[in-house]
XYZ file of C-alpha atoms in Angstrom:
702
model
C 138.934 87.026 84.566
C 135.765 89.045 85.331
C 133.355 86.058 85.014
C 135.640 83.919 87.197
C 135.948 86.592 89.891
C 132.195 87.132 89.783
C 131.563 83.399 90.139
C 133.919 83.138 93.135
C 132.215 86.139 94.783
C 128.753 84.631 94.185
C 129.877 81.300 95.645
C 131.234 83.045 98.744
C 127.910 84.804 99.268
C 125.993 81.571 98.773
C 128.137 79.828 101.392
C 127.687 82.724 103.806
C 123.913 82.883 103.417
C 122.029 80.932 106.094
C 119.988 78.039 104.753
C 116.309 77.956 105.662
C 114.712 74.513 105.767
C 112.131 74.787 108.512
C 109.964 71.798 109.432
C 106.285 72.106 108.565
C 104.557 73.033 111.833
C 101.648 71.018 113.144
C 98.398 71.752 111.364
C 99.897 73.868 108.582
C 99.462 71.267 105.825
C 95.818 70.799 106.805
C 95.264 74.577 106.936
C 96.659 74.953 103.427
C 94.873 71.944 101.906
C 91.784 73.889 100.945
C 90.084 73.359 97.568
C 90.311 76.175 95.045
C 88.047 76.458 91.990
C 89.131 78.433 88.935
C 88.603 78.868 85.174
C 84.835 78.354 85.409
C 83.236 78.298 81.926
C 79.861 77.396 80.436
C 78.774 76.037 77.069
C 77.161 78.539 74.696
C 73.871 76.655 74.867
C 72.300 74.308 77.368
C 73.249 73.918 81.022
C 76.805 72.595 81.076
C 79.748 74.027 83.007
C 83.372 73.062 83.599
C 86.098 74.252 85.946
C 89.518 73.462 87.399
C 89.824 72.332 90.998
C 93.192 72.472 92.765
C 93.523 70.447 95.959
C 96.855 69.788 97.642
C 98.644 70.807 94.451
C 96.716 68.329 92.267
C 94.829 70.052 89.438
C 91.802 68.372 87.889
C 88.978 69.354 85.549
C 85.351 68.817 86.527
C 82.121 69.031 84.545
C 78.505 69.383 85.681
C 75.320 69.318 83.595
C 71.842 70.487 84.458
C 69.345 69.950 85.794
C 71.073 67.821 88.436
C 74.506 69.487 88.180
C 76.186 66.455 89.698
C 79.947 67.111 89.408
C 81.942 64.610 87.356
C 85.733 64.447 87.307
C 87.240 64.573 83.797
C 90.952 64.295 84.596
C 92.356 62.196 87.410
C 95.671 63.013 89.009
C 96.882 63.359 92.553
C 100.324 64.609 91.476
C 101.649 67.922 92.761
C 103.447 68.438 89.449
C 103.102 72.215 89.102
C 101.551 72.039 85.619
C 98.741 74.551 85.146
C 95.348 73.650 83.685
C 93.796 76.640 81.942
C 92.155 77.879 78.745
C 88.958 75.838 79.164
C 86.556 76.245 76.242
C 83.514 74.308 75.057
C 82.702 73.611 71.454
C 79.746 75.774 70.359
C 77.416 72.755 70.458
C 78.533 71.919 73.995
C 79.613 68.354 73.220
C 83.362 68.771 73.669
C 85.683 70.507 76.138
C 89.202 71.693 75.279
C 91.882 72.906 77.683
C 95.591 73.690 78.060
C 98.128 71.944 80.269
C 101.349 73.670 81.338
C 102.830 77.148 81.081
C 102.823 80.313 83.172
C 99.825 82.347 82.072
C 100.328 85.084 84.671
C 103.927 85.862 83.756
C 104.971 89.316 82.593
C 107.413 87.830 80.098
C 108.432 84.522 78.525
C 111.551 82.735 79.687
C 114.601 82.857 77.454
C 114.353 80.271 74.696
C 110.626 79.803 75.300
C 111.243 77.313 78.098
C 108.175 76.411 80.147
C 108.100 76.196 83.958
C 109.541 73.022 85.480
C 108.873 73.506 89.206
C 108.980 69.756 89.888
C 112.507 69.650 88.368
C 111.405 66.952 85.935
C 114.229 65.700 83.726
C 111.900 65.846 80.701
C 111.357 69.387 79.403
C 107.714 70.434 80.012
C 105.625 71.658 77.088
C 102.371 73.572 76.792
C 99.848 71.155 75.298
C 96.187 71.146 74.250
C 93.846 68.410 75.472
C 90.225 67.511 74.818
C 87.448 65.272 76.113
C 83.840 64.577 75.184
C 81.344 66.034 77.631
C 79.374 62.784 77.560
C 82.404 60.911 78.931
C 85.558 59.143 77.854
C 89.290 59.502 78.398
C 90.996 62.850 77.745
C 93.039 63.015 74.534
C 96.224 65.012 73.975
C 95.796 66.955 70.731
C 99.059 68.825 70.142
C 101.470 71.395 71.518
C 99.912 74.850 71.646
C 97.981 77.416 73.665
C 94.843 79.598 73.589
C 92.534 77.090 71.840
C 89.214 78.009 70.286
C 86.663 75.827 68.472
C 84.461 76.866 65.554
C 80.778 76.020 65.163
C 81.852 73.153 62.904
C 84.330 71.887 65.505
C 87.494 73.205 63.851
C 90.311 73.890 66.313
C 92.515 76.971 66.106
C 95.273 77.765 68.575
C 98.480 79.722 69.129
C 101.965 78.281 68.773
C 105.146 80.350 68.472
C 102.985 83.518 68.245
C 101.246 82.217 65.092
C 97.822 80.689 64.376
C 97.710 76.897 63.914
C 95.119 74.179 63.519
C 95.051 70.425 64.202
C 92.519 67.582 64.072
C 90.567 67.675 67.306
C 90.919 63.910 67.826
C 94.717 64.247 68.067
C 95.291 61.786 65.225
C 96.753 64.147 62.662
C 99.596 66.622 62.379
C 99.213 70.275 63.311
C 99.743 72.901 60.607
C 100.024 76.657 60.556
C 96.820 78.275 59.351
C 98.484 81.311 57.787
C 101.541 83.540 58.007
C 101.418 86.994 59.587
C 104.518 88.942 60.571
C 103.025 90.102 63.850
C 102.482 88.229 67.105
C 99.056 86.618 66.742
C 96.509 86.519 69.564
C 92.804 86.711 70.471
C 91.647 84.116 67.922
C 87.875 84.420 67.459
C 85.749 82.325 65.083
C 82.820 83.904 63.220
C 79.307 82.765 64.171
C 79.220 80.339 61.205
C 82.809 79.219 61.726
C 83.897 80.164 58.206
C 86.263 82.988 59.207
C 88.759 83.636 61.975
C 89.453 87.065 63.453
C 92.713 87.748 65.249
C 94.957 90.484 66.610
C 98.307 91.035 64.887
C 100.560 92.790 67.399
C 103.306 94.732 65.595
C 104.946 96.253 68.693
C 104.013 99.949 68.621
C 100.726 99.230 66.807
C 98.355 96.310 66.263
C 95.780 95.340 63.608
C 92.575 93.323 63.610
C 92.926 90.714 60.887
C 90.498 88.249 59.289
C 91.483 84.865 57.813
C 89.090 83.115 55.428
C 91.093 80.517 53.484
C 94.676 79.800 52.451
C 93.957 80.863 48.868
C 92.634 84.269 49.944
C 94.670 87.181 51.333
C 94.325 88.259 54.919
C 92.102 91.290 55.473
C 93.092 93.990 57.973
C 90.253 96.101 59.344
C 90.688 99.881 59.162
C 94.459 99.708 59.812
C 95.974 102.670 61.647
C 98.835 103.631 63.965
C 96.781 102.522 66.971
C 96.712 99.334 69.016
C 93.507 97.533 67.999
C 92.254 94.682 70.200
C 89.222 92.710 71.425
C 87.595 91.677 68.114
C 83.882 90.884 68.545
C 81.704 89.486 65.735
C 78.278 90.908 64.993
C 75.504 88.299 65.354
C 75.185 88.055 61.551
C 78.954 87.719 61.053
C 79.141 90.730 58.709
C 81.023 93.178 60.938
C 83.541 93.169 63.769
C 83.630 95.561 66.691
C 86.957 96.268 68.328
C 88.771 98.502 70.778
C 91.245 101.105 69.533
C 93.939 102.391 71.898
C 96.498 105.030 71.072
C 99.644 103.463 69.616
C 103.250 104.072 70.594
C 104.128 107.746 70.228
C 107.439 108.912 68.780
C 108.253 110.221 72.243
C 107.442 108.448 75.528
C 105.115 109.995 78.077
C 106.223 111.194 81.463
C 105.808 108.819 84.375
C 105.423 111.845 86.633
C 101.951 112.729 85.332
C 98.611 110.908 85.265
C 98.469 111.241 81.489
C 95.084 110.321 79.986
C 95.052 107.178 77.850
C 92.025 107.737 75.595
C 90.462 104.907 73.634
C 87.546 104.242 71.335
C 85.233 101.583 69.951
C 85.037 100.942 66.201
C 83.292 98.583 63.821
C 84.364 97.521 60.347
C 83.029 95.169 57.648
C 84.863 91.838 57.603
C 85.640 92.063 53.867
C 87.455 95.386 54.330
C 86.221 98.898 53.814
C 86.053 101.988 55.982
C 85.777 101.581 59.742
C 83.142 103.431 61.741
C 83.811 105.213 65.019
C 81.065 104.194 67.472
C 82.254 105.859 70.676
C 85.281 107.794 71.875
C 86.326 108.262 75.495
C 86.895 111.745 76.907
C 90.544 112.814 77.040
C 90.621 112.803 80.852
C 92.185 110.522 83.466
C 88.782 108.932 84.140
C 88.386 108.392 80.403
C 91.571 106.314 80.229
C 91.506 102.743 78.995
C 90.292 100.574 81.900
C 92.672 98.190 83.652
C 89.956 96.295 85.519
C 89.554 92.532 84.989
C 88.670 92.040 81.315
C 89.727 95.617 80.524
C 87.149 97.030 78.051
C 84.848 93.993 78.480
C 83.472 94.599 74.993
C 80.389 92.567 73.990
C 78.192 92.667 70.869
C 74.782 91.989 72.375
C 71.194 91.647 71.189
C 69.020 94.637 70.227
C 71.896 96.073 68.184
C 73.817 97.084 71.315
C 77.506 97.148 72.153
C 78.418 96.957 75.828
C 81.688 98.028 77.404
C 83.281 98.887 80.754
C 84.779 102.300 81.560
C 85.701 104.488 84.561
C 83.884 107.573 83.287
C 82.506 108.522 86.719
C 85.560 107.366 88.647
C 84.333 103.772 89.075
C 84.527 100.819 86.658
C 80.985 100.517 85.307
C 79.136 98.979 82.376
C 77.709 101.079 79.550
C 75.669 100.254 76.440
C 75.761 102.081 73.116
C 73.903 101.516 69.856
C 75.937 99.657 67.236
C 75.511 102.688 64.998
C 76.881 105.080 67.621
C 75.401 107.636 69.983
C 75.573 108.481 73.656
C 76.354 105.571 75.987
C 73.917 104.563 78.716
C 75.215 103.824 82.212
C 73.932 100.401 83.303
C 75.483 99.999 86.766
C 75.477 103.311 88.649
C 76.870 103.590 92.170
C 79.999 103.794 94.286
C 81.327 100.312 93.557
C 83.418 98.496 90.967
C 82.300 95.960 88.348
C 84.398 92.856 87.604
C 84.073 89.397 85.989
C 81.574 90.344 83.280
C 79.810 87.811 81.048
C 76.699 87.794 78.876
C 73.536 85.721 78.910
C 72.950 83.154 76.175
C 70.277 85.268 74.524
C 72.422 88.411 74.629
C 69.741 90.314 76.537
C 71.509 90.889 79.826
C 74.891 90.969 81.531
C 76.168 89.137 84.573
C 78.886 90.603 86.756
C 80.461 90.644 90.202
C 80.648 93.862 92.225
C 81.595 95.021 95.724
C 78.160 96.249 96.679
C 74.968 94.910 98.238
C 72.633 95.211 101.182
C 74.929 93.875 103.892
C 77.263 95.897 106.082
C 80.834 96.079 104.710
C 79.885 94.788 101.244
C 82.540 97.137 99.876
C 84.953 94.412 101.088
C 83.119 91.521 99.359
C 81.872 90.483 95.912
C 78.311 89.558 94.929
C 76.681 88.526 91.637
C 74.277 90.799 89.741
C 72.390 90.838 86.441
C 71.371 93.898 84.424
C 69.476 94.399 81.175
C 70.703 96.374 78.180
C 68.269 99.235 78.731
C 69.342 99.832 82.323
C 66.972 99.684 85.235
C 67.944 98.465 88.677
C 70.400 95.557 88.538
C 69.089 92.348 90.110
C 71.111 90.887 92.987
C 71.550 87.140 92.513
C 73.641 86.645 95.670
C 74.222 88.573 98.889
C 74.900 88.435 102.600
C 78.280 87.479 104.114
C 79.273 85.324 101.137
C 81.896 86.297 98.561
C 80.901 85.359 95.001
C 82.664 85.749 91.654
C 83.019 84.746 87.972
C 79.354 84.303 86.994
C 78.709 82.369 83.769
C 75.364 81.979 82.042
C 73.418 78.849 81.184
C 69.996 78.433 79.631
C 68.223 77.981 82.958
C 70.652 79.077 85.669
C 73.821 80.975 86.532
C 76.993 79.297 87.801
C 79.642 81.068 89.871
C 82.224 80.447 92.589
C 81.126 81.046 96.182
C 83.137 81.395 99.388
C 82.897 83.050 102.774
C 84.930 83.892 105.875
C 85.264 80.153 106.641
C 83.896 78.229 103.643
C 86.573 77.869 100.936
C 85.768 78.445 97.245
C 83.193 76.052 95.764
C 81.246 76.104 92.501
C 77.619 77.121 92.993
C 74.482 77.426 90.864
C 71.601 79.869 91.289
C 68.459 80.527 89.273
C 68.360 83.534 86.974
C 65.987 85.126 89.491
C 68.414 84.638 92.394
C 66.526 81.668 93.854
C 67.381 77.988 94.385
C 71.049 78.539 95.272
C 73.076 75.365 95.765
C 76.708 74.358 96.186
C 77.950 71.646 93.806
C 79.627 69.061 95.962
C 80.917 69.590 99.454
C 84.437 70.086 100.714
C 85.786 68.135 103.672
C 88.146 71.011 104.452
C 88.006 71.687 108.191
C 86.705 75.205 108.851
C 86.355 74.906 112.627
C 88.295 77.505 114.575
C 88.631 79.925 111.670
C 88.343 83.604 112.509
C 85.876 85.909 110.782
C 88.049 88.925 109.894
C 86.701 92.306 110.962
C 86.542 95.296 108.600
C 88.467 98.277 109.971
C 89.473 101.718 108.709
C 92.178 104.164 109.709
C 93.578 107.416 108.361
C 96.827 107.837 106.452
C 98.956 110.884 107.317
C 97.542 112.792 104.326
C 93.992 112.092 105.531
C 93.046 109.347 103.066
C 90.839 106.626 104.575
C 92.465 103.196 104.360
C 90.546 99.929 104.673
C 91.761 96.664 106.133
C 90.745 93.338 107.640
C 91.734 92.481 111.213
C 92.352 88.816 112.121
C 92.352 88.488 115.911
C 91.735 85.417 118.039
C 89.394 85.941 121.027
C 91.906 84.695 123.613
C 93.756 87.348 125.591
C 97.388 88.191 126.165
C 99.727 90.611 124.455
C 100.557 89.069 121.088
C 102.861 90.201 118.326
C 101.172 91.986 115.433
C 101.668 91.386 111.723
C 100.887 93.641 108.801
C 100.019 91.782 105.594
C 100.362 93.684 102.312
C 98.990 92.229 99.078
C 100.751 92.318 95.724
C 99.578 93.574 92.380
C 99.160 96.338 93.378
C 95.669 96.503 91.750
C 94.163 94.021 94.209
C 91.765 94.142 97.146
C 91.830 91.707 100.035
C 88.339 90.708 101.170
C 86.408 89.589 104.235
C 86.911 85.975 103.256
C 88.519 83.724 100.672
C 89.768 85.448 97.532
C 88.985 84.852 93.863
C 92.688 84.630 92.951
C 94.539 81.513 94.096
C 97.599 83.527 95.210
C 95.445 85.559 97.602
C 93.360 82.641 98.781
C 96.692 81.258 99.918
C 97.441 84.559 101.675
C 94.014 84.451 103.350
C 94.642 80.906 104.590
C 98.078 81.942 105.846
C 96.617 84.927 107.723
C 94.066 82.587 109.299
C 96.819 80.213 110.407
C 98.943 83.030 111.822
C 95.984 84.518 113.687
C 95.140 81.188 115.325
C 98.789 80.496 116.220
C 99.947 83.490 118.185
C 99.678 86.600 115.991
C 97.160 89.364 115.370
C 97.146 90.186 111.655
C 96.035 93.355 109.883
C 95.673 93.072 106.113
C 96.048 96.573 104.628
C 94.318 97.603 101.395
C 96.714 100.422 100.583
C 96.226 103.012 97.843
C 96.934 101.714 94.312
C 94.461 98.904 94.976
C 91.025 98.302 93.490
C 87.644 98.458 95.192
C 87.623 102.119 96.216
C 87.439 104.008 92.919
C 89.872 105.140 90.243
C 91.305 108.033 92.278
C 92.344 105.581 95.003
C 93.812 103.248 92.395
C 95.748 106.006 90.621
C 97.115 108.249 93.389
C 99.744 110.899 92.974
C 103.359 109.850 93.534
C 102.734 106.121 93.762
C 105.317 103.383 93.283
C 108.524 104.531 91.574
C 107.324 108.147 91.504
C 107.278 108.610 95.286
C 105.959 105.486 97.050
C 103.014 107.428 98.493
C 101.323 104.101 99.320
C 103.947 103.314 101.951
C 102.364 105.858 104.304
C 99.254 103.635 104.356
C 101.338 100.649 105.450
C 103.025 102.617 108.243
C 99.631 104.004 109.308
C 98.341 100.426 109.470
C 101.212 99.442 111.760
C 100.552 102.380 114.052
C 96.852 101.479 114.125
C 97.738 97.868 114.932
C 99.904 99.064 117.824
C 96.774 100.543 119.423
C 94.651 97.386 119.141
C 94.036 95.847 122.584
C 95.903 92.564 122.917
C 98.736 93.565 120.560
C 102.249 94.154 121.843
C 103.236 97.440 120.128
C 106.932 96.559 120.385
C 106.536 93.349 118.372
C 105.220 94.370 114.958
C 106.266 92.480 111.833
C 105.229 92.526 108.186
C 104.860 89.998 105.386
C 103.795 90.037 101.771
C 104.605 88.940 98.244
C 105.475 90.720 95.007
C 104.394 94.351 95.543
C 103.755 93.269 99.121
C 107.377 92.123 99.267
C 108.426 95.564 98.036
C 106.391 97.259 100.763
C 107.719 94.851 103.384
C 111.263 95.778 102.375
C 110.292 99.465 102.451
C 109.021 99.000 106.001
C 112.372 97.728 107.247
C 114.368 100.211 105.187
C 112.448 103.227 106.460
C 111.065 102.106 109.807
C 113.037 99.363 111.490
C 112.054 101.241 114.663
C 108.443 100.086 114.101
C 108.821 96.866 112.069
C 110.978 94.293 113.848
C 111.018 91.632 111.104
C 109.781 91.048 107.558
C 109.080 88.138 105.239
C 109.654 89.405 101.704
C 108.488 87.089 98.923
C 109.762 88.043 95.454
C 109.660 91.791 96.022
C 111.031 94.703 93.985
C 113.951 96.387 95.740
C 115.311 98.810 93.130
C 112.814 100.430 90.770
C 115.544 101.575 88.379
C 116.170 97.952 87.401
C 112.508 97.607 86.400
C 112.485 100.847 84.408
C 115.509 99.801 82.389
C 113.887 96.563 81.229
C 112.665 96.201 77.654
C 109.594 94.281 76.507
C 109.487 92.826 72.987
C 112.274 95.174 71.955
C 110.241 98.264 72.851
C 111.530 100.547 75.629
C 109.177 100.850 78.577
C 109.596 104.562 78.071
C 109.919 107.754 80.032
C 110.339 111.420 79.205
C 113.927 111.737 77.911
C 114.095 115.295 79.194
C 113.382 114.068 82.707
C 115.386 110.835 82.646
C 117.786 111.798 85.414
C 114.991 113.143 87.597
C 112.842 110.050 87.070
C 115.650 107.610 87.779
C 116.669 109.513 90.904
C 113.064 109.547 92.114
C 112.636 105.859 91.290
C 115.682 104.929 93.331
C 114.553 107.172 96.200
C 111.256 105.244 96.118
C 113.120 101.921 96.466
C 114.040 100.010 99.635
C 117.693 100.047 98.619
C 117.746 103.839 98.948
C 117.405 103.591 102.728
C 119.701 100.734 103.646
C 121.516 102.906 106.194
C 118.369 102.791 108.374
C 117.641 99.072 107.826
C 118.486 97.088 110.974
C 115.650 94.560 111.374
C 116.061 90.964 110.116
C 114.447 89.816 106.873
C 113.618 86.495 105.241
C 113.884 86.644 101.434
C 111.922 84.041 99.453
C 111.839 83.674 95.670
C 111.736 81.082 92.918
C 114.615 81.507 90.511
C 112.398 81.112 87.388
C 110.319 84.151 88.341
C 108.817 85.773 85.215
C 107.138 88.690 87.024
C 109.922 90.106 89.207
C 113.566 89.692 88.242
C 115.392 87.213 90.479
C 118.207 89.769 90.397
C 116.100 91.951 92.701
C 116.546 89.436 95.521
C 120.179 88.666 94.624
C 121.108 92.354 94.775
C 119.302 93.096 98.049
C 120.785 90.045 99.759
C 124.291 91.110 98.752
C 123.808 94.710 99.905
C 122.299 93.730 103.269
C 125.009 91.179 103.955
C 127.659 93.809 103.253
C 126.025 96.027 105.883
C 125.751 93.249 108.453
C 121.940 93.168 108.432
C 120.541 89.725 109.396
C 119.354 88.065 106.188
C 117.880 84.604 105.709
C 117.035 83.107 102.332
C 114.788 80.481 100.831
C 115.447 80.072 97.112
C 113.237 77.566 95.302
C 114.899 76.260 92.133
C 112.755 76.322 88.970
C 109.710 77.903 90.640
C 107.892 80.890 89.143
C 106.350 83.966 90.777
C 103.128 82.392 92.014
C 104.464 79.038 93.157
C 102.965 76.217 91.104
C 103.562 73.398 93.595
C 101.755 72.929 96.903
C 104.977 71.534 98.383
C 106.816 74.754 97.547
C 104.127 76.895 99.160
C 104.352 74.714 102.271
C 108.122 75.144 102.380
C 107.773 78.925 102.058
C 105.015 79.056 104.683
C 106.957 76.904 107.134
C 110.060 79.062 106.711
C 108.025 82.245 107.192
C 106.310 80.960 110.337
C 109.557 79.716 111.829
C 111.255 83.056 111.075
C 108.434 85.174 112.503
C 108.224 82.972 115.610
C 111.935 83.392 116.273
C 112.122 87.111 115.562
C 108.894 88.242 117.220
C 109.008 85.951 120.224
C 105.996 83.691 119.770
C 106.081 80.722 122.133
C 107.213 77.469 120.457
C 104.376 75.288 119.183
């Protein structure tokens, strides 16, 4: 009887929940039809680049070749089908491009049964497939089902399928076959320089090995196996050794969530035929010495001059260091109060390219620019600057490609000389930028005195308008003074622009736990489920916004997704006196549900001696702990195939609020994932959010 009673109760709630199907307001589709460029890659030699452009939900691959760099479209679709294009990789000789279609590559877990996202509700089950095309031209060819492709120097394809390594003819005319058996989950396939061997990571749960495959008639070789998690295999230029990262493996007892416990790591090398490994460098056993969680994590490279390069937070900021391949003291390459991201190496292995939030312009802490630095240090060379926002640099023989944006100009692929000269945008967007607002950098103090940064979107026309706080997800993110390098947050930027030009003043808050302001800011005491210390930054932002001329202090709302949805729910649960409405997209509402989850059969872990204390603190740090004070209305939005935040988080909050008589509206998108894959689904969510905020905060009808 229990399943039947539960089904009847769920049906009653579904019938009681108000349906949200708001019409798309005038101008919203145009405001959200910006081009976004992603997955920029370059060939290992020559001057050829490729990238994915998404426009109106249609994803297509483009190629450009120097010296003209005239963009050429490789795939041609105008369908908003929600199928990702990712995993772009050139063959070593630059004649062929390979990519992946389908999947959810940002998910925290796989769906039950290995099912792939089907946001368009197609009656045919979607699959993750590998495709290829010749750079010189010709129709794309579907090769096989699989993911994470890599091509050897001889053009041999290796890829991942069902957590194992496979191969298939690159022309798609033959059957795929498994390369070898390994009882772990295989990943990080990396061909040797000559293409005669394949390195990989074998994840065994609480430990992981670096393995080497040579041929089916030869045993696999595991390099310096230990109880640690080994990752990031990097071949030496001569193919004789592999460098890798070693991180402490799963301990027999979990570590306390209540402490900032150091997570030390090290860099090793080992001969590819087996034999003793060599410790090259070991991090200090301090919080700043912990394994980095910046983009690319360790960013390990085996460069020229016998140097290994890596990223670490040794001085409290994510910076690049070089160390001799035989060991020794590391040399800091990028000193200063800024963070390094999006690292790549030059073709000759003599210098590194990276993006960083620094430069000569005011407020560059809230931007990204491109820099180059040599292996021996010296002042890094700025390749871009000014009010632009630039990211993901990739090297070519005679130039550097990257993605460029600004406060108004949406992301476009750009090329600049290695000396920072001759900058040009490849192609031009017809996206209308007229009337967009240049956000203003602002700061304010949290109650504990910490300085919090934000961006204020305010139209120049007068009148007392409602104010909106926007809170990003992640939480290791930073919103910028322009378009963002992640598609999810470029959407948020476009939405903030639309809201600011249609009756709201918006303050985007870069709360603690985010990147861009140093490791101490990113790893505060009592954050998230251990105290929600970041919420004070959100409330401080609302109180700052109440003092901004032209803002009605009695009409303050909040919106955000993922961790931003969590903080939006916290705002209503703790301060419905300040926040009069919230749009909560796929937020966490009860931390104890997250802590009880298991990943790959391994407990997420906490100190058993403090289990009760941790669970009590986690619930106290959750919106559901303060429902007695929640009176303001909320709009809950989530796709029911979410692989980052359990859909049950929204189900449970909706039920609890309805029981208390709190006004709740819902928009559930069947088969969508966390970061909506279809443009149409984003438009539906945006339209519902705008309609809800208009009604609850009293904006005049459009």
